[in-house]
JSON list of C-alpha atoms in Angstrom, two decimals:
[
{"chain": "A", "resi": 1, "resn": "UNK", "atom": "CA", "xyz": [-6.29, 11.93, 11.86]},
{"chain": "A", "resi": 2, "resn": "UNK", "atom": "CA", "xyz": [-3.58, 10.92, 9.17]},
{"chain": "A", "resi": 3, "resn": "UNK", "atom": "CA", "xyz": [-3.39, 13.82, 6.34]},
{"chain": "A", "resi": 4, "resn": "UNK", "atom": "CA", "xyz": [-1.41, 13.63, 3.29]},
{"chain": "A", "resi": 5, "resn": "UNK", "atom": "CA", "xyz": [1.64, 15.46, 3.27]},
{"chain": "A", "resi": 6, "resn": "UNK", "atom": "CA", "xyz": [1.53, 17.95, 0.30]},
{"chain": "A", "resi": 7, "resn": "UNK", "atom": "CA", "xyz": [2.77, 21.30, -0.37]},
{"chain": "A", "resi": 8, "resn": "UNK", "atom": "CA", "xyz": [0.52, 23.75, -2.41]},
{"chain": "A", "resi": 9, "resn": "UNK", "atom": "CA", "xyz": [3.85, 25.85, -3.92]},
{"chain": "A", "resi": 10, "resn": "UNK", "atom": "CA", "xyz": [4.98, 22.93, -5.16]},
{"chain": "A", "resi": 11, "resn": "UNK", "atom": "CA", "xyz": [1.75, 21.84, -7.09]},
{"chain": "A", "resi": 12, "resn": "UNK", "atom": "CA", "xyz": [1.37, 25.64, -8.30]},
{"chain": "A", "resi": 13, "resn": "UNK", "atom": "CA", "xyz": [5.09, 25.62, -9.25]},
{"chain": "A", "resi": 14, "resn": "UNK", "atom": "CA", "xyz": [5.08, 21.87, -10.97]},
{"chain": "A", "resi": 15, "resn": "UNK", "atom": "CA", "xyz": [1.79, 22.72, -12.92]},
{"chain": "A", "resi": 16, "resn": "UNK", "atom": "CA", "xyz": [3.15, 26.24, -14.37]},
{"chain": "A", "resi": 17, "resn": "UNK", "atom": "CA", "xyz": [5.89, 24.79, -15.84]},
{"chain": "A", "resi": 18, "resn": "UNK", "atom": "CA", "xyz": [3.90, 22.18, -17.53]},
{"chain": "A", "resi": 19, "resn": "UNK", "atom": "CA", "xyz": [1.92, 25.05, -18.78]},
{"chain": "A", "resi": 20, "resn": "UNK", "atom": "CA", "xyz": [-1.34, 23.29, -17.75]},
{"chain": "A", "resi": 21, "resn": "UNK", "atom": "CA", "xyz": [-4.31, 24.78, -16.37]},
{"chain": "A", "resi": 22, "resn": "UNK", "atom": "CA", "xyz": [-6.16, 23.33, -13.57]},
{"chain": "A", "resi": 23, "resn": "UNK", "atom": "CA", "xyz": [-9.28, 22.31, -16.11]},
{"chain": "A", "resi": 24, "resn": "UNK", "atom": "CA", "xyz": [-6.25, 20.36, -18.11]},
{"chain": "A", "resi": 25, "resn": "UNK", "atom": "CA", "xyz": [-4.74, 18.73, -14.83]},
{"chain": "A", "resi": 26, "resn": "UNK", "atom": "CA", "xyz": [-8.23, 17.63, -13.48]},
{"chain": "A", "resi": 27, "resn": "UNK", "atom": "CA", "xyz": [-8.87, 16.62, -17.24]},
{"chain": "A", "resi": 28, "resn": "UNK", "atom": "CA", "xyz": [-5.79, 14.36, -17.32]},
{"chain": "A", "resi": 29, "resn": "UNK", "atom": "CA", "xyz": [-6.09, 12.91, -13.95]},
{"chain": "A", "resi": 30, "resn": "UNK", "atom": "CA", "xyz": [-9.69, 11.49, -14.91]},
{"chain": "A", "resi": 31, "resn": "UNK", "atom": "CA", "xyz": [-7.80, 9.74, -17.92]},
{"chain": "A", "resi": 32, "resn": "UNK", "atom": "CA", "xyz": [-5.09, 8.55, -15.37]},
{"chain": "A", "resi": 33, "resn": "UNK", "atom": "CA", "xyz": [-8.47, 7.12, -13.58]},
{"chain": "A", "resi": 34, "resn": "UNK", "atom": "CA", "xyz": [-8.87, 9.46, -10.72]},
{"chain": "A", "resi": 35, "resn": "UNK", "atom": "CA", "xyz": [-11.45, 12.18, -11.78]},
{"chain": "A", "resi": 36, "resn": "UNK", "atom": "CA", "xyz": [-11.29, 15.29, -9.86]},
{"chain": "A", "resi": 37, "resn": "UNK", "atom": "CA", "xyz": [-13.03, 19.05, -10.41]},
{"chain": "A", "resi": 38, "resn": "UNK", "atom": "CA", "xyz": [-10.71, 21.84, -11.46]},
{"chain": "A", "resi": 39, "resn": "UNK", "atom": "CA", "xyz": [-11.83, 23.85, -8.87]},
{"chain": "A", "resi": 40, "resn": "UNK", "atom": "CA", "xyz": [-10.33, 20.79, -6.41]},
{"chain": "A", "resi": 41, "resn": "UNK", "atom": "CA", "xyz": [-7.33, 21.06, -7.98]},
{"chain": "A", "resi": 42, "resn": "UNK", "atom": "CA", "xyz": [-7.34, 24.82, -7.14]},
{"chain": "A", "resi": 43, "resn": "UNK", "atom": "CA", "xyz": [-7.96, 24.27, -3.88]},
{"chain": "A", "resi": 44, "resn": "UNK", "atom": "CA", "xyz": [-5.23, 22.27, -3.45]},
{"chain": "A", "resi": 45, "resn": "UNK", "atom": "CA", "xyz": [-2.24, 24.66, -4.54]},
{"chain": "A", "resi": 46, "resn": "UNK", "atom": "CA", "xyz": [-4.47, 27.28, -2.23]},
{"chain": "A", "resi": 47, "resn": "UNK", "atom": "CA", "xyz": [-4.11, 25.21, 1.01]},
{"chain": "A", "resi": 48, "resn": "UNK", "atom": "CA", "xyz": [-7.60, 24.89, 1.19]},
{"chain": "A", "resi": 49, "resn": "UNK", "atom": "CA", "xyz": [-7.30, 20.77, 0.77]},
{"chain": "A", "resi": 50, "resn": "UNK", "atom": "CA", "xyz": [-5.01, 18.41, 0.45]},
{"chain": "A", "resi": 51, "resn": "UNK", "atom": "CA", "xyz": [-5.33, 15.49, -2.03]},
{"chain": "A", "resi": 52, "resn": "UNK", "atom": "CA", "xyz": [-5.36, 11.98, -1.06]},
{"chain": "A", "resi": 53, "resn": "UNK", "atom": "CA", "xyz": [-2.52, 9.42, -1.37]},
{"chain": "A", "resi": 54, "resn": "UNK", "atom": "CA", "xyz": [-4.19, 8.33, -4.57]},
{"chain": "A", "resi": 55, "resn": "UNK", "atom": "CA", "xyz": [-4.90, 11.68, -6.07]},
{"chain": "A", "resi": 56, "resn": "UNK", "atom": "CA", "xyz": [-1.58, 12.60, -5.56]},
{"chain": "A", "resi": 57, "resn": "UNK", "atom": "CA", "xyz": [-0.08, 10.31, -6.98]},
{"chain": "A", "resi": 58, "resn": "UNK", "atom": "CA", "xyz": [-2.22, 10.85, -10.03]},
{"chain": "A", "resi": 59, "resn": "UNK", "atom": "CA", "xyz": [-1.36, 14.31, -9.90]},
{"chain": "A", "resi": 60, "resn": "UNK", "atom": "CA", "xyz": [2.24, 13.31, -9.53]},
{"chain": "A", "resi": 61, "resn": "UNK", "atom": "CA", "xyz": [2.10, 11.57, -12.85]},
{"chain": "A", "resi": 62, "resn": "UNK", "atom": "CA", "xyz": [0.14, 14.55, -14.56]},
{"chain": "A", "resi": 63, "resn": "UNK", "atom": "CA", "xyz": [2.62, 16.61, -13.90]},
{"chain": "A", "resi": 64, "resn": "UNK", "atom": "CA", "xyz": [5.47, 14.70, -14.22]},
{"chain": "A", "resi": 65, "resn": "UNK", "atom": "CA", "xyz": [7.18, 14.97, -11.50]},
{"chain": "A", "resi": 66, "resn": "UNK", "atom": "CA", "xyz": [7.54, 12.53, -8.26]},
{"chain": "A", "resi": 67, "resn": "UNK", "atom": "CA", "xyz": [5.42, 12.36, -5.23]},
{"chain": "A", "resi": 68, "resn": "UNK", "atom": "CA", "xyz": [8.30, 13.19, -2.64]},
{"chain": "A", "resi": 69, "resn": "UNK", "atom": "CA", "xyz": [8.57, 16.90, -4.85]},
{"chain": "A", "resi": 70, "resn": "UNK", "atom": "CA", "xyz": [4.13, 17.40, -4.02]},
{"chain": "A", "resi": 71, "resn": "UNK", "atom": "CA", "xyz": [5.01, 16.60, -0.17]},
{"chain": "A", "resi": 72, "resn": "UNK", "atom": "CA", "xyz": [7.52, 19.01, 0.01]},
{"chain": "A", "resi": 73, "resn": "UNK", "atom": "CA", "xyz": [8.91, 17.74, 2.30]},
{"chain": "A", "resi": 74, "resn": "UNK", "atom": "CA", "xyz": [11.88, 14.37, 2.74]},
{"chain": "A", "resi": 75, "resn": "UNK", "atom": "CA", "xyz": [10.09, 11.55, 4.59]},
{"chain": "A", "resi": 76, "resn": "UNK", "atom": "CA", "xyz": [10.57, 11.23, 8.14]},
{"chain": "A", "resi": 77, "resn": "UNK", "atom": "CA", "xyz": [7.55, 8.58, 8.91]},
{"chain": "A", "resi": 78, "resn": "UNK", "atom": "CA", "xyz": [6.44, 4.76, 7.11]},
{"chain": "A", "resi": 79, "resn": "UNK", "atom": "CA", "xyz": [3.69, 6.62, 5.94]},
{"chain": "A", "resi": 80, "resn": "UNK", "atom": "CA", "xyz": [5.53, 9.40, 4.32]},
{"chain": "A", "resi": 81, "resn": "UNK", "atom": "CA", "xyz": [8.04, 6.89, 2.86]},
{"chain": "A", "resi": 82, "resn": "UNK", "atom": "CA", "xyz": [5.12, 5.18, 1.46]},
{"chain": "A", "resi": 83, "resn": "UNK", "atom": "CA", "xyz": [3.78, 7.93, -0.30]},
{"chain": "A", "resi": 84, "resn": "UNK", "atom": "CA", "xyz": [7.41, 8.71, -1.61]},
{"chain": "A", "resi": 85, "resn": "UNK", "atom": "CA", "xyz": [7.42, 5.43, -3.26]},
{"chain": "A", "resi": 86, "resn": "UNK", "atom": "CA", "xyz": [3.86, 5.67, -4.44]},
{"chain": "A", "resi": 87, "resn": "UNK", "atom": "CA", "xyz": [2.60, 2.85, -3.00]},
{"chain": "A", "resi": 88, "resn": "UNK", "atom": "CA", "xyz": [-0.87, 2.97, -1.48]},
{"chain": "A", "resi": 89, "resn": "UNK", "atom": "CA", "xyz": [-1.67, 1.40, 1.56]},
{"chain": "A", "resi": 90, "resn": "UNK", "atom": "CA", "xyz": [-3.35, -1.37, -0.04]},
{"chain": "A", "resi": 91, "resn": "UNK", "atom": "CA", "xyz": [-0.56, -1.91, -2.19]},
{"chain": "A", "resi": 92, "resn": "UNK", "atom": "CA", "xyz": [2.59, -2.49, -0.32]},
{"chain": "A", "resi": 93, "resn": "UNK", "atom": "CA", "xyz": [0.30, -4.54, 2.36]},
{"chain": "A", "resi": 94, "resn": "UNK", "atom": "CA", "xyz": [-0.01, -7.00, -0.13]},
{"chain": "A", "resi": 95, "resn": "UNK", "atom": "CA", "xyz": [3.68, -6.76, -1.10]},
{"chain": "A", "resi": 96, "resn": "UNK", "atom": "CA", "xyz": [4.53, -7.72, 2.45]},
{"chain": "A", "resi": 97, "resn": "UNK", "atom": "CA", "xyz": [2.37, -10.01, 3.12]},
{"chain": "A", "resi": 98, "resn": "UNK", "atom": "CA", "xyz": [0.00, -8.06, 5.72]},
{"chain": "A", "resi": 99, "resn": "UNK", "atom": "CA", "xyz": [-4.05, -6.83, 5.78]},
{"chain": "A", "resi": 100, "resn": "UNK", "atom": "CA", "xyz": [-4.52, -3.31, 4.73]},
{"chain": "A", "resi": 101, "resn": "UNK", "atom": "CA", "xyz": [-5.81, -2.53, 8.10]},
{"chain": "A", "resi": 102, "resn": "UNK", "atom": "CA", "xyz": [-3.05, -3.88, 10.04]},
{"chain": "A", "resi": 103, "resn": "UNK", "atom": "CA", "xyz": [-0.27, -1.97, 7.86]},
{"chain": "A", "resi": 104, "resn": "UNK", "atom": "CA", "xyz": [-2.52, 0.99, 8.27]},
{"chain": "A", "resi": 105, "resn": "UNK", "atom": "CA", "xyz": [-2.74, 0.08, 12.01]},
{"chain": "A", "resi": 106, "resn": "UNK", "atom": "CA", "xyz": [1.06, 0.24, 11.90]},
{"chain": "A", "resi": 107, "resn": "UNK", "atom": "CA", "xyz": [1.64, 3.25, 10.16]},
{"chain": "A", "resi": 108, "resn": "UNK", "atom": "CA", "xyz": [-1.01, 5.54, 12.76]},
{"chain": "A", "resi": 109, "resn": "UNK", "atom": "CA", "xyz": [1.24, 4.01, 15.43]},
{"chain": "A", "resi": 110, "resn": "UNK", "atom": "CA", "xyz": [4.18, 4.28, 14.35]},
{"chain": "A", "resi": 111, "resn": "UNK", "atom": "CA", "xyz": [4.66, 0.89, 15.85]},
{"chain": "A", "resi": 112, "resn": "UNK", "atom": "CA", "xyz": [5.78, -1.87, 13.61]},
{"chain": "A", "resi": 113, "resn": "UNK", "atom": "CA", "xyz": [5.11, -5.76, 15.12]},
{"chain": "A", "resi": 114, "resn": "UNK", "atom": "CA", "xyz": [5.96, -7.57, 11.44]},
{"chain": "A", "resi": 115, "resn": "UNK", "atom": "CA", "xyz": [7.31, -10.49, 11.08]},
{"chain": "A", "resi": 116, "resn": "UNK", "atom": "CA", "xyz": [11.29, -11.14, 9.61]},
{"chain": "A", "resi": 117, "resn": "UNK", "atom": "CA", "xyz": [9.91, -11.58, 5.88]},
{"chain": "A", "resi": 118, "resn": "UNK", "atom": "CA", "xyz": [7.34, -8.96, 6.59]},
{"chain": "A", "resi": 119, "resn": "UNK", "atom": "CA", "xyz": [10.17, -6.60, 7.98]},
{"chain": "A", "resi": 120, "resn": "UNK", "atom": "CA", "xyz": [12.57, -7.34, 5.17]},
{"chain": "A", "resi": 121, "resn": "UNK", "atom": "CA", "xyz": [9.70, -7.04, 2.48]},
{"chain": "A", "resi": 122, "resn": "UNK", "atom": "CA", "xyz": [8.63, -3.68, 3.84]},
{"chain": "A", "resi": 123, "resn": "UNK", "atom": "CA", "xyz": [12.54, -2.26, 3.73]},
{"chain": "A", "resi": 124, "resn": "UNK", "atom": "CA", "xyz": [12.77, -3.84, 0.21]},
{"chain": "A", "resi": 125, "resn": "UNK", "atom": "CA", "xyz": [9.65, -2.01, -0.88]},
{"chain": "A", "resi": 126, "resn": "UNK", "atom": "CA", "xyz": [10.26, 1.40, 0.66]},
{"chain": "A", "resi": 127, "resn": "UNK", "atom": "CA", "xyz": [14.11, 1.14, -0.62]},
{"chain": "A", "resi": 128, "resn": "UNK", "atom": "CA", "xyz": [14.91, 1.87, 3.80]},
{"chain": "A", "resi": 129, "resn": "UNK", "atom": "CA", "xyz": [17.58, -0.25, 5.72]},
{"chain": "A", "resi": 130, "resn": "UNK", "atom": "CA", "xyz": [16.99, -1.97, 8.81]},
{"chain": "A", "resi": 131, "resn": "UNK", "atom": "CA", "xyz": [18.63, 0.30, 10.34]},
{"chain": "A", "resi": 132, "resn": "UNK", "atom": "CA", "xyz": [16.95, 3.64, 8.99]},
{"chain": "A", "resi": 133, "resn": "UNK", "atom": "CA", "xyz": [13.56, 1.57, 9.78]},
{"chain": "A", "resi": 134, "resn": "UNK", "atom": "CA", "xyz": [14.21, 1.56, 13.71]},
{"chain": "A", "resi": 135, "resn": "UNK", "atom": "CA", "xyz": [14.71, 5.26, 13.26]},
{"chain": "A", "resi": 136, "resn": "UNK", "atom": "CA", "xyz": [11.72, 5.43, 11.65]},
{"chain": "A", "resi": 137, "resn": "UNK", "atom": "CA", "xyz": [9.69, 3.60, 13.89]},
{"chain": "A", "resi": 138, "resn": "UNK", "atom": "CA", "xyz": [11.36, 5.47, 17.12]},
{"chain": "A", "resi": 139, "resn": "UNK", "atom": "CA", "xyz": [13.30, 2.18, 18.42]},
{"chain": "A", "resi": 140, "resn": "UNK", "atom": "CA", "xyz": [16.90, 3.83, 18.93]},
{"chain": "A", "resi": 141, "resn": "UNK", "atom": "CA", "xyz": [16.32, 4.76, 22.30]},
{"chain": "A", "resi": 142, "resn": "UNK", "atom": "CA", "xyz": [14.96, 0.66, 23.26]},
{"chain": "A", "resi": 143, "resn": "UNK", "atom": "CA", "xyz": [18.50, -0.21, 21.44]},
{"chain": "A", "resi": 144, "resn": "UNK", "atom": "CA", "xyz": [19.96, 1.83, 23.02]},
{"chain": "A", "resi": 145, "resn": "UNK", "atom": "CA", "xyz": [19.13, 1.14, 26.75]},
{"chain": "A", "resi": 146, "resn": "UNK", "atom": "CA", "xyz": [19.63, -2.79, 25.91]},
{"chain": "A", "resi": 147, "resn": "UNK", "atom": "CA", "xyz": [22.92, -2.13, 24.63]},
{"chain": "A", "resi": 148, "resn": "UNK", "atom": "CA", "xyz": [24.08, -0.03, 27.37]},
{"chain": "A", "resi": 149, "resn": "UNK", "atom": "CA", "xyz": [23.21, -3.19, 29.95]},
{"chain": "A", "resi": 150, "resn": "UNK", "atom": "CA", "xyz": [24.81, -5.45, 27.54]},
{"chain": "A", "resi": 151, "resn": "UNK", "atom": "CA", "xyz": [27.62, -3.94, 27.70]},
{"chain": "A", "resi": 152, "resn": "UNK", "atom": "CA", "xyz": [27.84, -3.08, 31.32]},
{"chain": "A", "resi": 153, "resn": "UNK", "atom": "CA", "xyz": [26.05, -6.26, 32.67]},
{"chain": "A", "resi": 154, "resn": "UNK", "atom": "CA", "xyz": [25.06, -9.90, 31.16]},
{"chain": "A", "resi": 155, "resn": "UNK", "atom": "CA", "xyz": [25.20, -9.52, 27.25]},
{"chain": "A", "resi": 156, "resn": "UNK", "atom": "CA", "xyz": [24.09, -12.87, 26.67]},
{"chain": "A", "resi": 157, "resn": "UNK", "atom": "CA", "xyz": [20.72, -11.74, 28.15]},
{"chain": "A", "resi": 158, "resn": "UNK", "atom": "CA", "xyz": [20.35, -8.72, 25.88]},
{"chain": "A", "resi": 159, "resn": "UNK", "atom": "CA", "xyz": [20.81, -10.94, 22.16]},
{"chain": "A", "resi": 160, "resn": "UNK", "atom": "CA", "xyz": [17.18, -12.29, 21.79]},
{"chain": "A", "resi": 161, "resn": "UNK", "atom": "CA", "xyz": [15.45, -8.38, 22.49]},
{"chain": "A", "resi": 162, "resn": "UNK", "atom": "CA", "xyz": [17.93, -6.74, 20.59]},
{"chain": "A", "resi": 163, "resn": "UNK", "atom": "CA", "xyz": [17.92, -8.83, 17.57]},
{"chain": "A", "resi": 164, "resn": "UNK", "atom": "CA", "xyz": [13.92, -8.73, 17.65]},
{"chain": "A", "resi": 165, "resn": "UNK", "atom": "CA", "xyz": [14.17, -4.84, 17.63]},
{"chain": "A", "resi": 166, "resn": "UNK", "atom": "CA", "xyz": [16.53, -4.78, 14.96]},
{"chain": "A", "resi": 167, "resn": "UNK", "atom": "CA", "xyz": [15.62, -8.22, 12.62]},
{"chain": "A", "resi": 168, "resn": "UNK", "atom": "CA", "xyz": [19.10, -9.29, 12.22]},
{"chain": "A", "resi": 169, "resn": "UNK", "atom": "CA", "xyz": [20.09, -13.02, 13.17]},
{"chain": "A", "resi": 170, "resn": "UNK", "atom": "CA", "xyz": [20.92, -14.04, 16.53]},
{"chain": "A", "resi": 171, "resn": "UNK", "atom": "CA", "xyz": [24.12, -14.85, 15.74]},
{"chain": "A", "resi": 172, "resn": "UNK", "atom": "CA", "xyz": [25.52, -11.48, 14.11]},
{"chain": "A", "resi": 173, "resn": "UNK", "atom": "CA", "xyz": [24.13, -9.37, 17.13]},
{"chain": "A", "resi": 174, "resn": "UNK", "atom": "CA", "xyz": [25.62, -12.28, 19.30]},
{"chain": "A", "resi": 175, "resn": "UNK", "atom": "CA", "xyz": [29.15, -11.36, 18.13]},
{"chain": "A", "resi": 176, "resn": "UNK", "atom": "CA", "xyz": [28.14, -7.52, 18.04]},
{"chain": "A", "resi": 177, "resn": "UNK", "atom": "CA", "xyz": [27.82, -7.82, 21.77]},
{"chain": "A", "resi": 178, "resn": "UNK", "atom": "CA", "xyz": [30.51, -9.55, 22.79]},
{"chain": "A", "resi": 179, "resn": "UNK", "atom": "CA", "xyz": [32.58, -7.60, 20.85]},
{"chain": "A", "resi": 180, "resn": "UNK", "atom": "CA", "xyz": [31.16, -4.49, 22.97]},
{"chain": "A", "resi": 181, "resn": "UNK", "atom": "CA", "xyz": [31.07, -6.20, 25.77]},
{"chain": "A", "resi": 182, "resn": "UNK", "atom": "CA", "xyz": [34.94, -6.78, 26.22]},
{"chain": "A", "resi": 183, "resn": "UNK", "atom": "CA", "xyz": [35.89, -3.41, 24.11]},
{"chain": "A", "resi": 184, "resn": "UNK", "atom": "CA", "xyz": [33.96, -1.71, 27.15]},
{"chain": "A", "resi": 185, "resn": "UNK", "atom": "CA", "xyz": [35.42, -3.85, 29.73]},
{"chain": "A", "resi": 186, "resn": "UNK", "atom": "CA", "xyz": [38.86, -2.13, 28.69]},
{"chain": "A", "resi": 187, "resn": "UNK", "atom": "CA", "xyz": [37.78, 0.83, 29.76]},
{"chain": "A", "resi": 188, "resn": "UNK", "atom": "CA", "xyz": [37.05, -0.78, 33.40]},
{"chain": "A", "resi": 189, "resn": "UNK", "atom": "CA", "xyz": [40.45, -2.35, 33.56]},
{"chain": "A", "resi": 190, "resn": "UNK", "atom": "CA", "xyz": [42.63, 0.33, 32.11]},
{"chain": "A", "resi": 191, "resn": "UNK", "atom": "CA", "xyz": [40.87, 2.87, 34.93]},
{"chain": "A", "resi": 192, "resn": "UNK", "atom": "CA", "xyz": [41.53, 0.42, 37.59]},
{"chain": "A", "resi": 193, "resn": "UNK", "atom": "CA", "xyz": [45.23, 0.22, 36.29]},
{"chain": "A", "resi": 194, "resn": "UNK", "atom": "CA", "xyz": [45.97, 3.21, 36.51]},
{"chain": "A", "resi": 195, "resn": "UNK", "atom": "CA", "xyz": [44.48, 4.01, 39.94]},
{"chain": "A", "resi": 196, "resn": "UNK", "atom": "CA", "xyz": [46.14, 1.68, 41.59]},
{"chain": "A", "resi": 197, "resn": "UNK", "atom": "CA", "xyz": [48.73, 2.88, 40.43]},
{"chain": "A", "resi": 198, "resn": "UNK", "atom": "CA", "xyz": [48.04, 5.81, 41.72]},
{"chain": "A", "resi": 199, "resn": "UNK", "atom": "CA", "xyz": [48.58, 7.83, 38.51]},
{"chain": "A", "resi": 200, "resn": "UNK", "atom": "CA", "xyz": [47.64, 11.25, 37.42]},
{"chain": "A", "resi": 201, "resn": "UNK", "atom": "CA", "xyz": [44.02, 12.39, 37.78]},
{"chain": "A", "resi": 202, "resn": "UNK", "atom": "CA", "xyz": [44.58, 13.51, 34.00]},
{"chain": "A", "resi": 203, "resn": "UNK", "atom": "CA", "xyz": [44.89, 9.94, 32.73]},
{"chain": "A", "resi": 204, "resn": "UNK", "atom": "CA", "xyz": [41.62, 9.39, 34.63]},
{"chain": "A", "resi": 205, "resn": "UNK", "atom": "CA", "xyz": [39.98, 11.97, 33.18]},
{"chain": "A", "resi": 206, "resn": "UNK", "atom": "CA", "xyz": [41.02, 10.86, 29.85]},
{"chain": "A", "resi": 207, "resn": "UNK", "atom": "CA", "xyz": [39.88, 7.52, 29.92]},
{"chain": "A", "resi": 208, "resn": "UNK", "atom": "CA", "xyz": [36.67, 7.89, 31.59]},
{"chain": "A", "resi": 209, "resn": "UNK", "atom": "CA", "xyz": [36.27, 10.70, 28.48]},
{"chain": "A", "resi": 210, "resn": "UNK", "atom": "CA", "xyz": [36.63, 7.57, 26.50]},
{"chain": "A", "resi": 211, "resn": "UNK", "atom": "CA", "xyz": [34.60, 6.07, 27.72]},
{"chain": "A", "resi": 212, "resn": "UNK", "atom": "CA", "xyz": [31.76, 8.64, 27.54]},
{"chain": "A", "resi": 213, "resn": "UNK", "atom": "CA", "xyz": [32.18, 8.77, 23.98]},
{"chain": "A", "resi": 214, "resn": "UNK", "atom": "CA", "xyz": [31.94, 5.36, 23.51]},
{"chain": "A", "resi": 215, "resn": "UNK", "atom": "CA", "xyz": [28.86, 4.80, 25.27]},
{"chain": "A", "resi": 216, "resn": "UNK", "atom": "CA", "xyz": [27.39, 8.14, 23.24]},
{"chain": "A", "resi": 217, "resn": "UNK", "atom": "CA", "xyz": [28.43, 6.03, 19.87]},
{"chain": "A", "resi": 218, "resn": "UNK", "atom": "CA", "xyz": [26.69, 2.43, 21.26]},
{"chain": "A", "resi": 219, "resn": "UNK", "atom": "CA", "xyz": [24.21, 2.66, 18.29]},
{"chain": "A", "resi": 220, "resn": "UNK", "atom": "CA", "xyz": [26.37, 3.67, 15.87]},
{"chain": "A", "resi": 221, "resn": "UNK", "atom": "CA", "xyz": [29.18, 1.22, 16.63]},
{"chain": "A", "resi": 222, "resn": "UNK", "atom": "CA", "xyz": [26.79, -1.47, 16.96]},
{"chain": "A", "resi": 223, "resn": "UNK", "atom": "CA", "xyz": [25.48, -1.06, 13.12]},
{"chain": "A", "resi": 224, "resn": "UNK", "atom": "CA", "xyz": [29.44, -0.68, 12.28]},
{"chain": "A", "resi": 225, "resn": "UNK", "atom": "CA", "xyz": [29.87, -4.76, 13.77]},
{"chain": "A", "resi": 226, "resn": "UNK", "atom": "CA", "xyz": [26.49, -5.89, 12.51]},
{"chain": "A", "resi": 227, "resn": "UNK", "atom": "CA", "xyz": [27.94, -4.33, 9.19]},
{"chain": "A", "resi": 228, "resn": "UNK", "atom": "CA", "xyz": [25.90, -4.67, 5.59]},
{"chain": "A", "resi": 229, "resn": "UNK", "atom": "CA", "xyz": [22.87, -6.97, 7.33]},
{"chain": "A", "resi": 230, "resn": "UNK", "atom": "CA", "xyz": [22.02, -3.51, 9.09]},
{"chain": "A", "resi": 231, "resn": "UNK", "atom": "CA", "xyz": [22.34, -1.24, 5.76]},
{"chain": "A", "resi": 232, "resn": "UNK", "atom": "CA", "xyz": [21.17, -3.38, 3.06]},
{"chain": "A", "resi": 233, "resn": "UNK", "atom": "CA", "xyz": [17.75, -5.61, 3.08]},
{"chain": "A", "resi": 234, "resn": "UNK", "atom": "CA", "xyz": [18.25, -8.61, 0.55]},
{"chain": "A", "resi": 235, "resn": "UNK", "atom": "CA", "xyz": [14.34, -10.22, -0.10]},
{"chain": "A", "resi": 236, "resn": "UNK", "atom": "CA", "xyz": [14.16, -13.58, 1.62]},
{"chain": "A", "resi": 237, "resn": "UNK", "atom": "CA", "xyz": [13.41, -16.49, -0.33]},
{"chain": "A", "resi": 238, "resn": "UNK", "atom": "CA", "xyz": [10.37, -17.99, -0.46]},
{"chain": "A", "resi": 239, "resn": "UNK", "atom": "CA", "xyz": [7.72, -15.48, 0.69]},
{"chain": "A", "resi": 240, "resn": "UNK", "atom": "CA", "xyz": [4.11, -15.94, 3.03]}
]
């Protein structure tokens, strides 16, 4: 079951230099509109409970300070980016366009089906990238296989899948994979080359080095070609 990230130090450490007691913090999280006991709030910085997404970012607020500093931790999931941002889940499903219980469906998952404004809508509100979202959701290695055929094989084939998995136009990862299509089919042709002619097994050992590398940077060099569509996330017009 999901559990809120939070770090008890932190909380101790963040309250102490506000010179608050826990009575004070519960006091001024009731007038923030989530009342909690003091003793919860104890429990909390003794690792005894964690707070919810709400009543941390209540707490948050109390103590002035953001939610990412309570985790503890930087955010590796879309739940913990969430949180970061202080969005609950109710919240940022409505920015994007989705039921609660679908995001939340999402996030437990770790799968994410949205649609292209839904996608670019949840990047916008969780200040990600495409490209750190397919991280995120554990999609590098499905990129990655499709971009290794594509670039050995039929790269026409590989365009629709790989521009669902990474929401960019058809036409950008198009010209991504042609590109790596004939920068890989160099490698083919210059090996060939140079054993007909019957060269040096150095040489061949240097270009079929090259060609390790390059297929060990297909991910990389492919957000390099699709360029700022795959770091930035501009809001689409119009909206659900």
């Amino acid at each position: 079951m999901y559990s809120t990230p939070f770090s008890p130090a932190e909380a101790g450490s963040a309250r102490h230099r506000m010179g608050l007691t826990t009575a004070q913090v519960a006091q001024s999280m009731a007038a923030c509109g989530t009342p909690v006991h003091p003793d919860l709030v104890a429990a909390w910085e003794q690792g005894f409970q964690a707070p919810t997404d709400q009543q941390l970012f209540a707490l948050a607020a109390v103590l002035w300070c953001d939610p990412t500093t309570l985790m503890g931790i930087e955010p590796r999931t879309l739940a913990e980016h969430r949180i970061a941002r202080g969005l609950t889940v109710e919240r940022l499903a409505y920015r994007i366009g989705m039921g609660p219980a679908e995001y939340r469906a999402a996030e437990e998952a770790r799968h994410w089906q949205g649609d292209t404004w839904q996608t670019r809508a949840l990047v916008e509100a969780l200040g990600l990238s495409l490209r750190k979202l397919i991280g995120i959701m554990g999609r590098v290695d499905e990129l990655a296989a499709h971009l290794r055929s594509a670039v050995d094989g039929r790269w026409k084939a590989h365009v629709e899948p790989v521009a669902e998995i990474v929401v960019v136009d058809v036409t950008s990862v198009g010209d991504a994979l042609r590109t790596m299509h004939a920068e890989f089919a160099e490698f083919s042709e210059r090996y060939m080359g140079h054993l007909v002619a019957r060269n040096d097994d150095a040489r061949l050992k240097e270009i079929a080095a090259e060609r390790a590398a390059y297929l060990r940077r297909l991910v990389d060099h492919f957000w390099e070609l699709i360029g700022e569509a795959g770091e930035a996330a501009p809001f689409p017009t119009g909206g659900p």
